[in-house]
């Protein structure tokens, strides 16, 4: 499997979120070509500030591996992680993050990793499906503004 395949799965999760009237962000975590977590935003449904797709996926991956260390894992997410999720990604020792759409509204992962020194280095790549990821978000917010 390749990055496009896993990002497509993350996009499917984002579409599920939109159907549940959640901000359409999906996340998949892979280790050794095996999916160990797959989820989407559930803030509204769970009524939890921290129920971002990345946090929920990290929790699933922790349970799957029986460890808080997610060494050698790749996280695929349709929107650049926020400050909270970036912190969780650093703390979990995820090796690589593949981002769909960049987030220009908030200081996200790329800004935070460039601005500060951490005890863990994360490889960041942007997906070739970034435009499609951005379109999911745009369509969702356009529909919300109409109502």
PDB file of N, CA, C and O in Angstrom, residues 4-84:
ATOM      1  N   UNK A   4      -1.139   7.365  -0.910  1.00  0.00           N
ATOM      2  CA  UNK A   4      -2.432   7.731  -1.494  1.00  0.00           C
ATOM      3  C   UNK A   4      -3.533   6.792  -1.017  1.00  0.00           C
ATOM      4  O   UNK A   4      -4.666   7.229  -0.740  1.00  0.00           O
ATOM      5  N   UNK A   5      -3.220   5.519  -0.899  1.00  0.00           N
ATOM      6  CA  UNK A   5      -4.211   4.546  -0.426  1.00  0.00           C
ATOM      7  C   UNK A   5      -4.658   4.881   1.000  1.00  0.00           C
ATOM      8  O   UNK A   5      -5.864   4.946   1.280  1.00  0.00           O
ATOM      9  N   UNK A   6      -3.713   5.086   1.892  1.00  0.00           N
ATOM     10  CA  UNK A   6      -4.055   5.372   3.280  1.00  0.00           C
ATOM     11  C   UNK A   6      -4.721   6.729   3.438  1.00  0.00           C
ATOM     12  O   UNK A   6      -5.628   6.893   4.267  1.00  0.00           O
ATOM     13  N   UNK A   7      -4.315   7.718   2.630  1.00  0.00           N
ATOM     14  CA  UNK A   7      -4.983   9.012   2.692  1.00  0.00           C
ATOM     15  C   UNK A   7      -6.410   8.902   2.181  1.00  0.00           C
ATOM     16  O   UNK A   7      -7.313   9.561   2.696  1.00  0.00           O
ATOM     17  N   UNK A   8      -6.644   8.050   1.203  1.00  0.00           N
ATOM     18  CA  UNK A   8      -8.004   7.818   0.725  1.00  0.00           C
ATOM     19  C   UNK A   8      -8.867   7.257   1.840  1.00  0.00           C
ATOM     20  O   UNK A   8     -10.028   7.656   2.007  1.00  0.00           O
ATOM     21  N   UNK A   9      -8.307   6.362   2.647  1.00  0.00           N
ATOM     22  CA  UNK A   9      -9.050   5.826   3.799  1.00  0.00           C
ATOM     23  C   UNK A   9      -9.326   6.927   4.822  1.00  0.00           C
ATOM     24  O   UNK A   9     -10.423   6.990   5.397  1.00  0.00           O
ATOM     25  N   UNK A  10      -8.365   7.803   5.039  1.00  0.00           N
ATOM     26  CA  UNK A  10      -8.575   8.932   5.951  1.00  0.00           C
ATOM     27  C   UNK A  10      -9.685   9.848   5.409  1.00  0.00           C
ATOM     28  O   UNK A  10     -10.518  10.347   6.171  1.00  0.00           O
ATOM     29  N   UNK A  11      -9.707  10.030   4.093  1.00  0.00           N
ATOM     30  CA  UNK A  11     -10.761  10.841   3.482  1.00  0.00           C
ATOM     31  C   UNK A  11     -12.130  10.190   3.643  1.00  0.00           C
ATOM     32  O   UNK A  11     -13.133  10.881   3.853  1.00  0.00           O
ATOM     33  N   UNK A  12     -12.191   8.878   3.569  1.00  0.00           N
ATOM     34  CA  UNK A  12     -13.460   8.171   3.809  1.00  0.00           C
ATOM     35  C   UNK A  12     -13.940   8.408   5.239  1.00  0.00           C
ATOM     36  O   UNK A  12     -15.142   8.580   5.484  1.00  0.00           O
ATOM     37  N   UNK A  13     -12.998   8.419   6.180  1.00  0.00           N
ATOM     38  CA  UNK A  13     -13.349   8.731   7.570  1.00  0.00           C
ATOM     39  C   UNK A  13     -13.865  10.164   7.679  1.00  0.00           C
ATOM     40  O   UNK A  13     -14.821  10.438   8.404  1.00  0.00           O
ATOM     41  N   UNK A  14     -13.234  11.091   6.962  1.00  0.00           N
ATOM     42  CA  UNK A  14     -13.674  12.492   6.976  1.00  0.00           C
ATOM     43  C   UNK A  14     -15.106  12.602   6.444  1.00  0.00           C
ATOM     44  O   UNK A  14     -15.915  13.367   6.979  1.00  0.00           O
ATOM     45  N   UNK A  15     -15.419  11.838   5.422  1.00  0.00           N
ATOM     46  CA  UNK A  15     -16.780  11.853   4.873  1.00  0.00           C
ATOM     47  C   UNK A  15     -17.785  11.327   5.895  1.00  0.00           C
ATOM     48  O   UNK A  15     -18.900  11.849   5.994  1.00  0.00           O
ATOM     49  N   UNK A  16     -17.398  10.319   6.669  1.00  0.00           N
ATOM     50  CA  UNK A  16     -18.272   9.820   7.741  1.00  0.00           C
ATOM     51  C   UNK A  16     -18.529  10.930   8.756  1.00  0.00           C
ATOM     52  O   UNK A  16     -19.650  11.085   9.246  1.00  0.00           O
ATOM     53  N   UNK A  17     -17.490  11.678   9.088  1.00  0.00           N
ATOM     54  CA  UNK A  17     -17.639  12.779  10.043  1.00  0.00           C
ATOM     55  C   UNK A  17     -18.658  13.789   9.518  1.00  0.00           C
ATOM     56  O   UNK A  17     -19.541  14.234  10.258  1.00  0.00           O
ATOM     57  N   UNK A  18     -18.544  14.152   8.256  1.00  0.00           N
ATOM     58  CA  UNK A  18     -19.469  15.123   7.676  1.00  0.00           C
ATOM     59  C   UNK A  18     -20.913  14.627   7.736  1.00  0.00           C
ATOM     60  O   UNK A  18     -21.823  15.403   8.043  1.00  0.00           O
ATOM     61  N   UNK A  19     -21.115  13.346   7.498  1.00  0.00           N
ATOM     62  CA  UNK A  19     -22.461  12.769   7.580  1.00  0.00           C
ATOM     63  C   UNK A  19     -23.023  12.847   8.992  1.00  0.00           C
ATOM     64  O   UNK A  19     -24.239  12.871   9.186  1.00  0.00           O
ATOM     65  N   UNK A  20     -22.125  12.881   9.988  1.00  0.00           N
ATOM     66  CA  UNK A  20     -22.530  12.979  11.394  1.00  0.00           C
ATOM     67  C   UNK A  20     -22.526  14.435  11.867  1.00  0.00           C
ATOM     68  O   UNK A  20     -22.597  14.699  13.059  1.00  0.00           O
ATOM     69  N   UNK A  21     -22.434  15.378  10.939  1.00  0.00           N
ATOM     70  CA  UNK A  21     -22.350  16.810  11.210  1.00  0.00           C
ATOM     71  C   UNK A  21     -21.166  17.161  12.107  1.00  0.00           C
ATOM     72  O   UNK A  21     -21.245  18.011  12.986  1.00  0.00           O
ATOM     73  N   UNK A  22     -20.061  16.499  11.856  1.00  0.00           N
ATOM     74  CA  UNK A  22     -18.778  16.791  12.495  1.00  0.00           C
ATOM     75  C   UNK A  22     -17.873  17.418  11.440  1.00  0.00           C
ATOM     76  O   UNK A  22     -18.031  17.143  10.246  1.00  0.00           O
ATOM     77  N   UNK A  23     -16.926  18.243  11.869  1.00  0.00           N
ATOM     78  CA  UNK A  23     -15.955  18.782  10.924  1.00  0.00           C
ATOM     79  C   UNK A  23     -15.271  17.591  10.248  1.00  0.00           C
ATOM     80  O   UNK A  23     -14.796  16.680  10.932  1.00  0.00           O
ATOM     81  N   UNK A  24     -15.250  17.551   8.924  1.00  0.00           N
ATOM     82  CA  UNK A  24     -14.768  16.366   8.208  1.00  0.00           C
ATOM     83  C   UNK A  24     -13.246  16.205   8.203  1.00  0.00           C
ATOM     84  O   UNK A  24     -12.567  16.580   7.256  1.00  0.00           O
ATOM     85  N   UNK A  25     -12.761  15.639   9.280  1.00  0.00           N
ATOM     86  CA  UNK A  25     -11.347  15.309   9.392  1.00  0.00           C
ATOM     87  C   UNK A  25     -11.257  13.833   9.734  1.00  0.00           C
ATOM     88  O   UNK A  25     -11.917  13.358  10.664  1.00  0.00           O
ATOM     89  N   UNK A  26     -10.446  13.114   8.959  1.00  0.00           N
ATOM     90  CA  UNK A  26     -10.255  11.694   9.184  1.00  0.00           C
ATOM     91  C   UNK A  26      -8.797  11.389   9.425  1.00  0.00           C
ATOM     92  O   UNK A  26      -7.911  12.143   8.999  1.00  0.00           O
ATOM     93  N   UNK A  27      -8.558  10.279  10.108  1.00  0.00           N
ATOM     94  CA  UNK A  27      -7.193   9.914  10.473  1.00  0.00           C
ATOM     95  C   UNK A  27      -7.033   8.395  10.455  1.00  0.00           C
ATOM     96  O   UNK A  27      -7.932   7.655  10.876  1.00  0.00           O
ATOM     97  N   UNK A  28      -5.877   7.962   9.967  1.00  0.00           N
ATOM     98  CA  UNK A  28      -5.514   6.548   9.933  1.00  0.00           C
ATOM     99  C   UNK A  28      -4.080   6.444  10.440  1.00  0.00           C
ATOM    100  O   UNK A  28      -3.235   7.266  10.085  1.00  0.00           O
ATOM    101  N   UNK A  29      -3.808   5.440  11.264  1.00  0.00           N
ATOM    102  CA  UNK A  29      -2.438   5.179  11.720  1.00  0.00           C
ATOM    103  C   UNK A  29      -2.040   3.789  11.249  1.00  0.00           C
ATOM    104  O   UNK A  29      -2.799   2.826  11.407  1.00  0.00           O
ATOM    105  N   UNK A  30      -0.841   3.722  10.676  1.00  0.00           N
ATOM    106  CA  UNK A  30      -0.342   2.484  10.071  1.00  0.00           C
ATOM    107  C   UNK A  30       1.003   2.124  10.690  1.00  0.00           C
ATOM    108  O   UNK A  30       1.842   2.992  10.911  1.00  0.00           O
ATOM    109  N   UNK A  31       1.195   0.844  10.972  1.00  0.00           N
ATOM    110  CA  UNK A  31       2.489   0.321  11.410  1.00  0.00           C
ATOM    111  C   UNK A  31       2.747  -0.962  10.640  1.00  0.00           C
ATOM    112  O   UNK A  31       1.891  -1.854  10.602  1.00  0.00           O
ATOM    113  N   UNK A  32       3.907  -1.061  10.026  1.00  0.00           N
ATOM    114  CA  UNK A  32       4.288  -2.254   9.261  1.00  0.00           C
ATOM    115  C   UNK A  32       3.213  -2.641   8.244  1.00  0.00           C
ATOM    116  O   UNK A  32       2.831  -3.806   8.126  1.00  0.00           O
ATOM    117  N   UNK A  33       2.702  -1.646   7.524  1.00  0.00           N
ATOM    118  CA  UNK A  33       1.675  -1.847   6.491  1.00  0.00           C
ATOM    119  C   UNK A  33       0.359  -2.411   7.028  1.00  0.00           C
ATOM    120  O   UNK A  33      -0.434  -2.959   6.259  1.00  0.00           O
ATOM    121  N   UNK A  34       0.135  -2.261   8.326  1.00  0.00           N
ATOM    122  CA  UNK A  34      -1.120  -2.698   8.944  1.00  0.00           C
ATOM    123  C   UNK A  34      -1.813  -1.489   9.558  1.00  0.00           C
ATOM    124  O   UNK A  34      -1.183  -0.716  10.285  1.00  0.00           O
ATOM    125  N   UNK A  35      -3.095  -1.345   9.292  1.00  0.00           N
ATOM    126  CA  UNK A  35      -3.859  -0.259   9.907  1.00  0.00           C
ATOM    127  C   UNK A  35      -4.120  -0.636  11.357  1.00  0.00           C
ATOM    128  O   UNK A  35      -4.700  -1.685  11.639  1.00  0.00           O
ATOM    129  N   UNK A  36      -3.680   0.227  12.265  1.00  0.00           N
ATOM    130  CA  UNK A  36      -3.904  -0.042  13.692  1.00  0.00           C
ATOM    131  C   UNK A  36      -4.896   0.946  14.308  1.00  0.00           C
ATOM    132  O   UNK A  36      -5.307   0.768  15.453  1.00  0.00           O
ATOM    133  N   UNK A  37      -5.271   1.975  13.542  1.00  0.00           N
ATOM    134  CA  UNK A  37      -6.283   2.924  14.009  1.00  0.00           C
ATOM    135  C   UNK A  37      -6.902   3.610  12.801  1.00  0.00           C
ATOM    136  O   UNK A  37      -6.219   3.880  11.819  1.00  0.00           O
ATOM    137  N   UNK A  38      -8.191   3.889  12.922  1.00  0.00           N
ATOM    138  CA  UNK A  38      -8.904   4.537  11.816  1.00  0.00           C
ATOM    139  C   UNK A  38     -10.141   5.196  12.414  1.00  0.00           C
ATOM    140  O   UNK A  38     -11.003   4.507  12.966  1.00  0.00           O
ATOM    141  N   UNK A  39     -10.218   6.529  12.326  1.00  0.00           N
ATOM    142  CA  UNK A  39     -11.345   7.233  12.938  1.00  0.00           C
ATOM    143  C   UNK A  39     -11.499   8.630  12.350  1.00  0.00           C
ATOM    144  O   UNK A  39     -10.781   9.004  11.423  1.00  0.00           O
ATOM    145  N   UNK A  40     -12.438   9.377  12.909  1.00  0.00           N
ATOM    146  CA  UNK A  40     -12.722  10.740  12.457  1.00  0.00           C
ATOM    147  C   UNK A  40     -13.128  11.603  13.648  1.00  0.00           C
ATOM    148  O   UNK A  40     -13.324  11.088  14.745  1.00  0.00           O
ATOM    149  N   UNK A  41     -13.237  12.892  13.400  1.00  0.00           N
ATOM    150  CA  UNK A  41     -13.651  13.818  14.459  1.00  0.00           C
ATOM    151  C   UNK A  41     -14.963  13.377  15.078  1.00  0.00           C
ATOM    152  O   UNK A  41     -15.889  12.980  14.368  1.00  0.00           O
ATOM    153  N   UNK A  42     -15.031  13.491  16.409  1.00  0.00           N
ATOM    154  CA  UNK A  42     -16.263  13.171  17.135  1.00  0.00           C
ATOM    155  C   UNK A  42     -16.525  14.171  18.258  1.00  0.00           C
ATOM    156  O   UNK A  42     -17.143  13.834  19.265  1.00  0.00           O
ATOM    157  N   UNK A  43     -16.042  15.397  18.115  1.00  0.00           N
ATOM    158  CA  UNK A  43     -16.211  16.412  19.163  1.00  0.00           C
ATOM    159  C   UNK A  43     -17.679  16.653  19.496  1.00  0.00           C
ATOM    160  O   UNK A  43     -18.035  16.717  20.676  1.00  0.00           O
ATOM    161  N   UNK A  44     -18.495  16.835  18.500  1.00  0.00           N
ATOM    162  CA  UNK A  44     -19.917  17.132  18.734  1.00  0.00           C
ATOM    163  C   UNK A  44     -20.637  15.919  19.315  1.00  0.00           C
ATOM    164  O   UNK A  44     -21.382  16.039  20.278  1.00  0.00           O
ATOM    165  N   UNK A  45     -20.397  14.774  18.733  1.00  0.00           N
ATOM    166  CA  UNK A  45     -21.068  13.547  19.165  1.00  0.00           C
ATOM    167  C   UNK A  45     -20.701  13.172  20.602  1.00  0.00           C
ATOM    168  O   UNK A  45     -21.572  12.839  21.406  1.00  0.00           O
ATOM    169  N   UNK A  46     -19.415  13.227  20.921  1.00  0.00           N
ATOM    170  CA  UNK A  46     -18.952  12.847  22.263  1.00  0.00           C
ATOM    171  C   UNK A  46     -18.988  14.002  23.255  1.00  0.00           C
ATOM    172  O   UNK A  46     -18.788  13.790  24.445  1.00  0.00           O
ATOM    173  N   UNK A  47     -19.208  15.214  22.752  1.00  0.00           N
ATOM    174  CA  UNK A  47     -19.208  16.415  23.592  1.00  0.00           C
ATOM    175  C   UNK A  47     -17.895  16.538  24.356  1.00  0.00           C
ATOM    176  O   UNK A  47     -17.853  16.853  25.535  1.00  0.00           O
ATOM    177  N   UNK A  48     -16.788  16.299  23.617  1.00  0.00           N
ATOM    178  CA  UNK A  48     -15.449  16.335  24.202  1.00  0.00           C
ATOM    179  C   UNK A  48     -14.544  17.222  23.362  1.00  0.00           C
ATOM    180  O   UNK A  48     -14.392  16.993  22.166  1.00  0.00           O
ATOM    181  N   UNK A  49     -13.932  18.184  24.006  1.00  0.00           N
ATOM    182  CA  UNK A  49     -12.998  19.086  23.340  1.00  0.00           C
ATOM    183  C   UNK A  49     -11.877  18.320  22.666  1.00  0.00           C
ATOM    184  O   UNK A  49     -11.409  18.699  21.596  1.00  0.00           O
ATOM    185  N   UNK A  50     -11.440  17.250  23.289  1.00  0.00           N
ATOM    186  CA  UNK A  50     -10.274  16.508  22.801  1.00  0.00           C
ATOM    187  C   UNK A  50     -10.609  15.416  21.787  1.00  0.00           C
ATOM    188  O   UNK A  50      -9.708  14.684  21.371  1.00  0.00           O
ATOM    189  N   UNK A  51     -11.833  15.320  21.346  1.00  0.00           N
ATOM    190  CA  UNK A  51     -12.224  14.232  20.443  1.00  0.00           C
ATOM    191  C   UNK A  51     -11.895  14.545  18.983  1.00  0.00           C
ATOM    192  O   UNK A  51     -12.695  14.324  18.082  1.00  0.00           O
ATOM    193  N   UNK A  52     -10.669  15.037  18.769  1.00  0.00           N
ATOM    194  CA  UNK A  52     -10.176  15.240  17.405  1.00  0.00           C
ATOM    195  C   UNK A  52      -9.804  13.875  16.820  1.00  0.00           C
ATOM    196  O   UNK A  52      -9.440  12.944  17.548  1.00  0.00           O
ATOM    197  N   UNK A  53      -9.839  13.766  15.511  1.00  0.00           N
ATOM    198  CA  UNK A  53      -9.534  12.508  14.833  1.00  0.00           C
ATOM    199  C   UNK A  53      -8.165  11.964  15.244  1.00  0.00           C
ATOM    200  O   UNK A  53      -8.018  10.761  15.499  1.00  0.00           O
ATOM    201  N   UNK A  54      -7.168  12.842  15.333  1.00  0.00           N
ATOM    202  CA  UNK A  54      -5.805  12.405  15.661  1.00  0.00           C
ATOM    203  C   UNK A  54      -5.718  11.838  17.076  1.00  0.00           C
ATOM    204  O   UNK A  54      -5.091  10.801  17.298  1.00  0.00           O
ATOM    205  N   UNK A  55      -6.356  12.504  18.024  1.00  0.00           N
ATOM    206  CA  UNK A  55      -6.329  12.043  19.419  1.00  0.00           C
ATOM    207  C   UNK A  55      -7.015  10.688  19.529  1.00  0.00           C
ATOM    208  O   UNK A  55      -6.498   9.754  20.159  1.00  0.00           O
ATOM    209  N   UNK A  56      -8.188  10.568  18.916  1.00  0.00           N
ATOM    210  CA  UNK A  56      -8.916   9.300  18.959  1.00  0.00           C
ATOM    211  C   UNK A  56      -8.119   8.178  18.296  1.00  0.00           C
ATOM    212  O   UNK A  56      -8.088   7.043  18.788  1.00  0.00           O
ATOM    213  N   UNK A  57      -7.458   8.493  17.186  1.00  0.00           N
ATOM    214  CA  UNK A  57      -6.651   7.480  16.493  1.00  0.00           C
ATOM    215  C   UNK A  57      -5.444   7.081  17.340  1.00  0.00           C
ATOM    216  O   UNK A  57      -5.100   5.891  17.406  1.00  0.00           O
ATOM    217  N   UNK A  58      -4.810   8.039  17.980  1.00  0.00           N
ATOM    218  CA  UNK A  58      -3.669   7.722  18.858  1.00  0.00           C
ATOM    219  C   UNK A  58      -4.129   6.802  19.988  1.00  0.00           C
ATOM    220  O   UNK A  58      -3.447   5.822  20.319  1.00  0.00           O
ATOM    221  N   UNK A  59      -5.281   7.093  20.567  1.00  0.00           N
ATOM    222  CA  UNK A  59      -5.812   6.224  21.631  1.00  0.00           C
ATOM    223  C   UNK A  59      -6.081   4.811  21.117  1.00  0.00           C
ATOM    224  O   UNK A  59      -5.777   3.827  21.790  1.00  0.00           O
ATOM    225  N   UNK A  60      -6.642   4.689  19.910  1.00  0.00           N
ATOM    226  CA  UNK A  60      -6.877   3.371  19.316  1.00  0.00           C
ATOM    227  C   UNK A  60      -5.558   2.638  19.086  1.00  0.00           C
ATOM    228  O   UNK A  60      -5.443   1.436  19.359  1.00  0.00           O
ATOM    229  N   UNK A  61      -4.567   3.363  18.565  1.00  0.00           N
ATOM    230  CA  UNK A  61      -3.263   2.757  18.281  1.00  0.00           C
ATOM    231  C   UNK A  61      -2.575   2.327  19.580  1.00  0.00           C
ATOM    232  O   UNK A  61      -1.953   1.255  19.619  1.00  0.00           O
ATOM    233  N   UNK A  62      -2.685   3.142  20.629  1.00  0.00           N
ATOM    234  CA  UNK A  62      -2.128   2.753  21.932  1.00  0.00           C
ATOM    235  C   UNK A  62      -2.730   1.431  22.394  1.00  0.00           C
ATOM    236  O   UNK A  62      -2.008   0.541  22.857  1.00  0.00           O
ATOM    237  N   UNK A  63      -4.037   1.322  22.267  1.00  0.00           N
ATOM    238  CA  UNK A  63      -4.720   0.089  22.680  1.00  0.00           C
ATOM    239  C   UNK A  63      -4.300  -1.091  21.806  1.00  0.00           C
ATOM    240  O   UNK A  63      -4.059  -2.196  22.312  1.00  0.00           O
ATOM    241  N   UNK A  64      -4.182  -0.865  20.506  1.00  0.00           N
ATOM    242  CA  UNK A  64      -3.805  -1.949  19.589  1.00  0.00           C
ATOM    243  C   UNK A  64      -2.407  -2.476  19.880  1.00  0.00           C
ATOM    244  O   UNK A  64      -2.163  -3.681  19.790  1.00  0.00           O
ATOM    245  N   UNK A  65      -1.492  -1.572  20.234  1.00  0.00           N
ATOM    246  CA  UNK A  65      -0.106  -1.981  20.489  1.00  0.00           C
ATOM    247  C   UNK A  65       0.181  -2.241  21.967  1.00  0.00           C
ATOM    248  O   UNK A  65       1.242  -2.748  22.303  1.00  0.00           O
ATOM    249  N   UNK A  66      -0.741  -1.870  22.828  1.00  0.00           N
ATOM    250  CA  UNK A  66      -0.520  -2.038  24.256  1.00  0.00           C
ATOM    251  C   UNK A  66       0.624  -1.177  24.766  1.00  0.00           C
ATOM    252  O   UNK A  66       1.351  -1.575  25.670  1.00  0.00           O
ATOM    253  N   UNK A  67       0.776   0.009  24.173  1.00  0.00           N
ATOM    254  CA  UNK A  67       1.885   0.890  24.524  1.00  0.00           C
ATOM    255  C   UNK A  67       1.547   2.328  24.155  1.00  0.00           C
ATOM    256  O   UNK A  67       0.800   2.570  23.212  1.00  0.00           O
ATOM    257  N   UNK A  68       2.139   3.251  24.881  1.00  0.00           N
ATOM    258  CA  UNK A  68       1.992   4.662  24.497  1.00  0.00           C
ATOM    259  C   UNK A  68       3.001   5.040  23.427  1.00  0.00           C
ATOM    260  O   UNK A  68       2.853   6.060  22.773  1.00  0.00           O
ATOM    261  N   UNK A  69       4.010   4.219  23.234  1.00  0.00           N
ATOM    262  CA  UNK A  69       5.013   4.446  22.187  1.00  0.00           C
ATOM    263  C   UNK A  69       4.459   3.992  20.845  1.00  0.00           C
ATOM    264  O   UNK A  69       4.105   2.833  20.675  1.00  0.00           O
ATOM    265  N   UNK A  70       4.390   4.906  19.900  1.00  0.00           N
ATOM    266  CA  UNK A  70       3.942   4.557  18.551  1.00  0.00           C
ATOM    267  C   UNK A  70       5.092   4.703  17.561  1.00  0.00           C
ATOM    268  O   UNK A  70       4.933   5.202  16.444  1.00  0.00           O
ATOM    269  N   UNK A  71       6.251   4.231  18.001  1.00  0.00           N
ATOM    270  CA  UNK A  71       7.445   4.257  17.157  1.00  0.00           C
ATOM    271  C   UNK A  71       7.167   3.530  15.841  1.00  0.00           C
ATOM    272  O   UNK A  71       6.415   2.564  15.804  1.00  0.00           O
ATOM    273  N   UNK A  72       7.766   4.012  14.795  1.00  0.00           N
ATOM    274  CA  UNK A  72       7.645   3.400  13.468  1.00  0.00           C
ATOM    275  C   UNK A  72       6.227   3.399  12.916  1.00  0.00           C
ATOM    276  O   UNK A  72       5.916   2.621  12.012  1.00  0.00           O
ATOM    277  N   UNK A  73       5.378   4.268  13.433  1.00  0.00           N
ATOM    278  CA  UNK A  73       4.027   4.416  12.896  1.00  0.00           C
ATOM    279  C   UNK A  73       3.959   5.649  12.006  1.00  0.00           C
ATOM    280  O   UNK A  73       4.686   6.615  12.200  1.00  0.00           O
ATOM    281  N   UNK A  74       3.053   5.580  11.037  1.00  0.00           N
ATOM    282  CA  UNK A  74       2.746   6.724  10.187  1.00  0.00           C
ATOM    283  C   UNK A  74       1.294   7.101  10.417  1.00  0.00           C
ATOM    284  O   UNK A  74       0.408   6.242  10.404  1.00  0.00           O
ATOM    285  N   UNK A  75       1.073   8.398  10.642  1.00  0.00           N
ATOM    286  CA  UNK A  75      -0.266   8.938  10.842  1.00  0.00           C
ATOM    287  C   UNK A  75      -0.662   9.699   9.586  1.00  0.00           C
ATOM    288  O   UNK A  75       0.091  10.556   9.112  1.00  0.00           O
ATOM    289  N   UNK A  76      -1.826   9.369   9.036  1.00  0.00           N
ATOM    290  CA  UNK A  76      -2.387  10.042   7.865  1.00  0.00           C
ATOM    291  C   UNK A  76      -3.581  10.848   8.349  1.00  0.00           C
ATOM    292  O   UNK A  76      -4.476  10.298   8.989  1.00  0.00           O
ATOM    293  N   UNK A  77      -3.600  12.136   8.042  1.00  0.00           N
ATOM    294  CA  UNK A  77      -4.699  12.987   8.493  1.00  0.00           C
ATOM    295  C   UNK A  77      -5.057  13.973   7.387  1.00  0.00           C
ATOM    296  O   UNK A  77      -4.186  14.484   6.686  1.00  0.00           O
ATOM    297  N   UNK A  78      -6.355  14.226   7.238  1.00  0.00           N
ATOM    298  CA  UNK A  78      -6.827  15.030   6.116  1.00  0.00           C
ATOM    299  C   UNK A  78      -6.603  16.527   6.289  1.00  0.00           C
ATOM    300  O   UNK A  78      -6.630  17.268   5.312  1.00  0.00           O
ATOM    301  N   UNK A  79      -6.382  16.998   7.519  1.00  0.00           N
ATOM    302  CA  UNK A  79      -6.079  18.405   7.774  1.00  0.00           C
ATOM    303  C   UNK A  79      -4.897  18.480   8.729  1.00  0.00           C
ATOM    304  O   UNK A  79      -4.797  17.679   9.667  1.00  0.00           O
ATOM    305  N   UNK A  80      -4.031  19.442   8.517  1.00  0.00           N
ATOM    306  CA  UNK A  80      -2.851  19.617   9.355  1.00  0.00           C
ATOM    307  C   UNK A  80      -3.237  19.634  10.841  1.00  0.00           C
ATOM    308  O   UNK A  80      -4.154  20.360  11.229  1.00  0.00           O
ATOM    309  N   UNK A  81      -2.564  18.858  11.663  1.00  0.00           N
ATOM    310  CA  UNK A  81      -2.898  18.789  13.087  1.00  0.00           C
ATOM    311  C   UNK A  81      -2.753  20.135  13.808  1.00  0.00           C
ATOM    312  O   UNK A  81      -1.844  20.912  13.528  1.00  0.00           O
ATOM    313  N   UNK A  82      -3.659  20.357  14.750  1.00  0.00           N
ATOM    314  CA  UNK A  82      -3.647  21.564  15.577  1.00  0.00           C
ATOM    315  C   UNK A  82      -2.559  21.445  16.657  1.00  0.00           C
ATOM    316  O   UNK A  82      -1.849  20.448  16.734  1.00  0.00           O
ATOM    317  N   UNK A  83      -2.487  22.450  17.510  1.00  0.00           N
ATOM    318  CA  UNK A  83      -1.489  22.460  18.585  1.00  0.00           C
ATOM    319  C   UNK A  83      -1.658  21.262  19.522  1.00  0.00           C
ATOM    320  O   UNK A  83      -0.679  20.616  19.889  1.00  0.00           O
ATOM    321  N   UNK A  84      -2.900  20.985  19.928  1.00  0.00           N
ATOM    322  CA  UNK A  84      -3.162  19.877  20.847  1.00  0.00           C
ATOM    323  C   UNK A  84      -2.742  18.549  20.218  1.00  0.00           C
ATOM    324  O   UNK A  84      -2.039  17.745  20.849  1.00  0.00           O
TER     325      UNK A  84
END
